[in-house]
Short mmCIF file of C-alpha atoms in Angstrom, two decimals:
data_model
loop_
_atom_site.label_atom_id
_atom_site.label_comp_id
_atom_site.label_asym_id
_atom_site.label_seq_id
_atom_site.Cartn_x
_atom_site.Cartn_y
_atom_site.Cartn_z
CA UNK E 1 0.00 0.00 0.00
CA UNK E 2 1.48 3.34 -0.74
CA UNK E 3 1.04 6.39 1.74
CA UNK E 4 1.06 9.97 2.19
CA UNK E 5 2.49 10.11 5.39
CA UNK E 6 4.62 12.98 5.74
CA UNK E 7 7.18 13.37 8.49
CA UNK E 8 4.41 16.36 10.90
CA UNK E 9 1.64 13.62 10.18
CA UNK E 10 -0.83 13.11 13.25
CA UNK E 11 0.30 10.02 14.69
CA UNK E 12 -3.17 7.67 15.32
CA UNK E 13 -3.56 5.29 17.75
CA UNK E 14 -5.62 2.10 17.21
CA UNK E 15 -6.61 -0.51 19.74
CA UNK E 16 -7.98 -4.07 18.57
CA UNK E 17 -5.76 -3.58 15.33
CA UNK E 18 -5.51 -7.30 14.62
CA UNK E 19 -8.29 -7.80 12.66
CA UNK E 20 -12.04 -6.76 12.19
CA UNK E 21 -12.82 -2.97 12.03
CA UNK E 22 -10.10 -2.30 13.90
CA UNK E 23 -7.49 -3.54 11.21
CA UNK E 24 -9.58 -1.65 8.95
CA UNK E 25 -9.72 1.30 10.45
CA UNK E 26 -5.77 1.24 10.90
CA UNK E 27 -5.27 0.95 7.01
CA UNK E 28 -7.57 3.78 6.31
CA UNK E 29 -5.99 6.13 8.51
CA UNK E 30 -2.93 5.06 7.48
CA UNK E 31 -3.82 5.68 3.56
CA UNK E 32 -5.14 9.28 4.66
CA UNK E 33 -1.20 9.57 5.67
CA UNK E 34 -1.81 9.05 9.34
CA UNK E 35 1.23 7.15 11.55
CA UNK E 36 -0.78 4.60 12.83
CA UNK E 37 0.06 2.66 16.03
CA UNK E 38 -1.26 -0.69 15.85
CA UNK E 39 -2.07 -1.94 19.44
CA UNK E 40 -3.26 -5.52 20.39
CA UNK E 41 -3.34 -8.33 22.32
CA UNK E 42 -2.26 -10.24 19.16
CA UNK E 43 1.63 -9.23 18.80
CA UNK E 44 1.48 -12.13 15.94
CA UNK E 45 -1.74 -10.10 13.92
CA UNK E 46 -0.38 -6.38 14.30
CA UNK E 47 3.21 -7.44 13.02
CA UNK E 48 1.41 -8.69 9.81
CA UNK E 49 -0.61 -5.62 9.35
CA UNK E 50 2.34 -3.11 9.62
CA UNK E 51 4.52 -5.24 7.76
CA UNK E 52 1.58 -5.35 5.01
CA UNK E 53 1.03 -1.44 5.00
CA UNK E 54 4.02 -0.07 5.43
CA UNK E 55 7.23 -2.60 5.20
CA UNK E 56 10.44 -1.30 6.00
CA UNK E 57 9.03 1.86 6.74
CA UNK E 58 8.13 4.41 9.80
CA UNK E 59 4.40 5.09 9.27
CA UNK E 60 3.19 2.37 11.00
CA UNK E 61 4.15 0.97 14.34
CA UNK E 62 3.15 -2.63 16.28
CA UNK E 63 2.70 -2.89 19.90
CA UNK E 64 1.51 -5.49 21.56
CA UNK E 65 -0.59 -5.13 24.54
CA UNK E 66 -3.60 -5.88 26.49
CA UNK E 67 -5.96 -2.97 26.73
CA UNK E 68 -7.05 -4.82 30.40
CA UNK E 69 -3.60 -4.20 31.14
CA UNK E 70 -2.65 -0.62 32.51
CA UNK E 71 0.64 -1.02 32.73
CA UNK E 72 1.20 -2.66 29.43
CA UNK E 73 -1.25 -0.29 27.82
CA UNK E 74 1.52 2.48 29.49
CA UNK E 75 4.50 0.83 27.97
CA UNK E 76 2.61 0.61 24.92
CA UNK E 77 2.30 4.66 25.08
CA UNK E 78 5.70 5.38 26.18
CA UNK E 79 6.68 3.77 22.92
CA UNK E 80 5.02 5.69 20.61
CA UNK E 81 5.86 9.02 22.44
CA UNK E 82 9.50 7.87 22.15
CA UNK E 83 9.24 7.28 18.20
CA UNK E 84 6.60 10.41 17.28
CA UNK E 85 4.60 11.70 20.14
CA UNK E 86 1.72 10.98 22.00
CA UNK E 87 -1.75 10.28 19.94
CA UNK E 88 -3.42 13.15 18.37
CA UNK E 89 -6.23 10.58 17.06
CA UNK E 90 -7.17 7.62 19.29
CA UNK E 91 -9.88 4.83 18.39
CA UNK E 92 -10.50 2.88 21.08
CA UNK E 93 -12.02 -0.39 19.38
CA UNK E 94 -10.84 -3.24 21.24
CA UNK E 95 -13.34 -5.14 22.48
CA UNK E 96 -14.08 -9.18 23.85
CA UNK E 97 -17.91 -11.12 23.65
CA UNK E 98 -18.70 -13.80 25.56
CA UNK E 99 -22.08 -15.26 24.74
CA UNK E 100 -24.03 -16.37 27.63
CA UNK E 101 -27.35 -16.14 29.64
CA UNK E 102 -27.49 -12.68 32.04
CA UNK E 103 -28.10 -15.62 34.41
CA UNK E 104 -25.29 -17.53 34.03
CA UNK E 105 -22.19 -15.12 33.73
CA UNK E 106 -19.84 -15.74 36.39
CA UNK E 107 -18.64 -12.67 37.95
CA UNK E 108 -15.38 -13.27 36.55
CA UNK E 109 -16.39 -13.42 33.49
CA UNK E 110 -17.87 -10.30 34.10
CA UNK E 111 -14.95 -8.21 35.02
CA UNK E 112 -13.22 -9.40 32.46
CA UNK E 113 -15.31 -8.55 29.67
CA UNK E 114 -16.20 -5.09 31.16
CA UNK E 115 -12.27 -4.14 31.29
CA UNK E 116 -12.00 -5.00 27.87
CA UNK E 117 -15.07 -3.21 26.44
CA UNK E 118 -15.26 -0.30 28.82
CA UNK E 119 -12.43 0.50 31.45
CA UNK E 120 -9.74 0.24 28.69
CA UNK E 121 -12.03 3.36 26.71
CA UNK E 122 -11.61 4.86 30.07
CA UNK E 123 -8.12 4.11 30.56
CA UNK E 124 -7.22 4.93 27.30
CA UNK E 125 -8.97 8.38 26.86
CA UNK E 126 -7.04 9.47 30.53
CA UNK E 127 -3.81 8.86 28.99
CA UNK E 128 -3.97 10.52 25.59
CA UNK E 129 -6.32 13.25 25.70
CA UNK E 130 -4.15 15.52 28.38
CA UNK E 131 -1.64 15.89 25.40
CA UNK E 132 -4.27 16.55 22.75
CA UNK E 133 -5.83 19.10 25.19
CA UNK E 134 -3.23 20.49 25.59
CA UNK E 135 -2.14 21.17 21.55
CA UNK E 136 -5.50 22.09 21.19
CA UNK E 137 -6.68 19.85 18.87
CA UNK E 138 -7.37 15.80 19.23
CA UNK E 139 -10.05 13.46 18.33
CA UNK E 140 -11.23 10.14 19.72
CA UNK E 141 -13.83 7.51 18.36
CA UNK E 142 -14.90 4.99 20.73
CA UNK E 143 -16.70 1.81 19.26
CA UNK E 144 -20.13 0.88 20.54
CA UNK E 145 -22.76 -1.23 19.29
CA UNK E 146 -26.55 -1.38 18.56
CA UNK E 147 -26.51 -3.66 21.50
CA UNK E 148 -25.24 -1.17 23.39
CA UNK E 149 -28.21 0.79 22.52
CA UNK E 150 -30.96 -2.09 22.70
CA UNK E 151 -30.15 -4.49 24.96
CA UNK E 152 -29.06 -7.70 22.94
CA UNK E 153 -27.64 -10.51 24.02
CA UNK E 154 -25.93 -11.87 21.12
CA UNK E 155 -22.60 -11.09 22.14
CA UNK E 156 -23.37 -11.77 26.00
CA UNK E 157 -25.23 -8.98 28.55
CA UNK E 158 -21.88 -7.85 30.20
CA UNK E 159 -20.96 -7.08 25.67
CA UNK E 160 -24.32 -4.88 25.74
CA UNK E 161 -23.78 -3.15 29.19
CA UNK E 162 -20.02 -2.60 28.25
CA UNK E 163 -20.87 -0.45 25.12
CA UNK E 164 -23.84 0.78 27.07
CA UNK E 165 -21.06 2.36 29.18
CA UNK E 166 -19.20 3.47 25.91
CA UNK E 167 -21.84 5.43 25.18
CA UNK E 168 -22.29 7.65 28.47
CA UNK E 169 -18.40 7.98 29.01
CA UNK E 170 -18.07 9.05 25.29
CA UNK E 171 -20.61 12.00 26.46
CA UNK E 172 -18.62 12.68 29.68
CA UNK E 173 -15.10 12.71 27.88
CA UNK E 174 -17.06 14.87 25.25
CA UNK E 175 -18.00 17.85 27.54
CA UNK E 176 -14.68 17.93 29.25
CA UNK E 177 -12.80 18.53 26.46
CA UNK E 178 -14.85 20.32 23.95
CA UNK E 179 -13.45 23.75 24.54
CA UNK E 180 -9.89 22.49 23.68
CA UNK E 181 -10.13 21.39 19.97
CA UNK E 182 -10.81 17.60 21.35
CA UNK E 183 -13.74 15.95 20.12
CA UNK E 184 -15.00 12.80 21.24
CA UNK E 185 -17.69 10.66 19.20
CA UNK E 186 -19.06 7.46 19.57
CA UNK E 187 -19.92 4.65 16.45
CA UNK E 188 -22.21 2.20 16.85
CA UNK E 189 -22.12 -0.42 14.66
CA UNK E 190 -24.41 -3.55 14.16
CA UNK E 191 -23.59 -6.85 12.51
CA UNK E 192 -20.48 -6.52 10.77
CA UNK E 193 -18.70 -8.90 9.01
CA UNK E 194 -15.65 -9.84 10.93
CA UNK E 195 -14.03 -12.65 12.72
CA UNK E 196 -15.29 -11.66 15.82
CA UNK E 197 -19.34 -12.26 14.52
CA UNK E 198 -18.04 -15.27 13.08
CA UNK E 199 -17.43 -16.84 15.95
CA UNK E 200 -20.87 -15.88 17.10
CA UNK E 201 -21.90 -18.87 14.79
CA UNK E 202 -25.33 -18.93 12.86
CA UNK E 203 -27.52 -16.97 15.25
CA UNK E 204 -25.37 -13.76 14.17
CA UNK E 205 -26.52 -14.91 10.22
CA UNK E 206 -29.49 -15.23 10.90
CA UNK E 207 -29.81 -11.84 13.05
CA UNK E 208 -28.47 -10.32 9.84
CA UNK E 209 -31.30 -11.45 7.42
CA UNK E 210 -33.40 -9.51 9.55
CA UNK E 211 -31.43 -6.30 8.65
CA UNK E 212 -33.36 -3.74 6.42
CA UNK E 213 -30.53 -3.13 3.77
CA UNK E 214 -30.72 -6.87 3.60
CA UNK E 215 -26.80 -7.70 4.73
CA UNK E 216 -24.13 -7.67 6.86
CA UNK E 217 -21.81 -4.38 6.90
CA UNK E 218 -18.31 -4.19 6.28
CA UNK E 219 -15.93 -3.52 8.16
CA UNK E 220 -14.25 -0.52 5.52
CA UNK E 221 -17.78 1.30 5.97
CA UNK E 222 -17.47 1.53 9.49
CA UNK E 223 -13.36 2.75 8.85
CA UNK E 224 -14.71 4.99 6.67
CA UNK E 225 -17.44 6.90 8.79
CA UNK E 226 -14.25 6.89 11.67
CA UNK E 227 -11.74 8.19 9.30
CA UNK E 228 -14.61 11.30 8.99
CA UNK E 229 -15.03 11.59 12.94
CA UNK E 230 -11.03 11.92 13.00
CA UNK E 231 -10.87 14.16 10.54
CA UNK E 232 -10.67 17.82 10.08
CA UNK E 233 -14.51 18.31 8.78
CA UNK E 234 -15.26 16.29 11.89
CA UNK E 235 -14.36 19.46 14.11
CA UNK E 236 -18.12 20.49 15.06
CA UNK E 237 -19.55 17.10 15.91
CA UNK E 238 -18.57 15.72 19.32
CA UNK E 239 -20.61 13.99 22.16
CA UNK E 240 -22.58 11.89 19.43
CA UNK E 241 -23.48 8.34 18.62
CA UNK E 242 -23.19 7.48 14.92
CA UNK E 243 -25.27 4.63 14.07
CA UNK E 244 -24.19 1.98 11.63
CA UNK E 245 -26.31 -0.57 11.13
CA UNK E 246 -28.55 -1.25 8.02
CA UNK E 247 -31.30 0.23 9.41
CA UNK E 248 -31.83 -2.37 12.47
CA UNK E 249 -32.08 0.57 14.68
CA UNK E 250 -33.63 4.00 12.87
CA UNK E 251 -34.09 6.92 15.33
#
């Protein structure tokens, strides 16, 4: 893939790079001539990716780390300060489902999938945004879901009051740092093709018949509507949810 990156290009920082939307969004930042960090759990995945959009070159960087992880997620930071500078752009996307009855989720389980899907937003925001408040200009996306929004179960209740979460901290981060050039949006995606809904098995087809536009998405449109929220015409929307998702949820 050839980029634009120029050497005073924002440096972008992507979490759940490995694969899925998040891969996606990493190579579409990247092609807009972002330096894109690639962070996740899978060292193995985000070696692949940089080596596959930028090989032998400094526009794209792999760190591997566990978002439930605060120190790792640190070391992870200290890195890319140390070869461009902390985040102006940060997409927090990583995210873990465990299917399961509300009944039946251990508390373990639990705390596990809620440090995943909503401290590590948390987490994340806390350690980049200072330094994009502080240049006066940042932007952060932080992936929801519809089920998020409506309750489902698919991906396990602890999945849907995760991005719930998402959704409310995206507001608080939103209002905090408005008046300093940082905006802070939310996307909420339905089904999307990815590995991570294929392991959901055939209830996640069959929830996607039942979607108006009559498919699954794709993980490129949902890079797409990010690469807008992180972009410069993307300055006057902040504190919003951005719904992706066939028309399974119209509001």
């Amino acid at each position: 893939m050839t980029t634009t990156t120029t050497p005073g290009a924002r440096v972008a920082l992507v979490t759940g790079a490995g694969g899925g939307i998040g891969a996606a969004t990493a190579a579409r930042l990247y092609g807009l001539g972002h330096r894109v960090a690639l962070l996740d759990v899978d060292g193995e995945a985000v070696n692949a990716l940089r080596d596959r959009l930028d090989p032998g070159g400094d526009g794209a960087l792999a760190l591997r780390a566990d978002v439930d992880d605060p120190d790792a997620v640190h070391g992870a930071l200290r890195e890319v300060r140390a070869v461009w500078h902390s985040p102006d752009v940060l997409v927090n996307n990583a995210a873990r489902t465990a299917p399961g009855s509300v009944w039946d989720v251990g508390l373990a389980e639990w705390d596990a999938v809620l440090a995943t899907n909503l401290r590590s937003v948390l987490t994340l925001t806390r350690l980049c945004a200072p330094a994009m408040r502080e240049r006066g200009w940042g932007r952060v996306v932080n992936l929801a879901s519809l089920a998020g929004q409506q309750g489902g179960t698919l991906a396990g209740p602890h999945y849907s009051a995760a991005k719930a979460g998402v959704l409310v901290l995206t507001k608080i981060f939103a209002r905090e740092l408005a008046a300093h050039g940082v905006t802070v949006n939310a996307v909420a995606p339905a089904a999307v093709h990815t590995p991570a809904v294929a392991r959901l098995g055939p209830a996640a087809v069959a929830a996607a018949r039942s979607v108006p536009v009559g498919r699954m998405g794709r993980a490129a449109e949902v890079a797409a509507l990010v690469a807008y929220l992180v972009g410069e015409d993307g300055g006057y929307v902040t504190g919003a949810t951005f719904d992706i998702n066939g028309g399974s949820h119209m509001r």
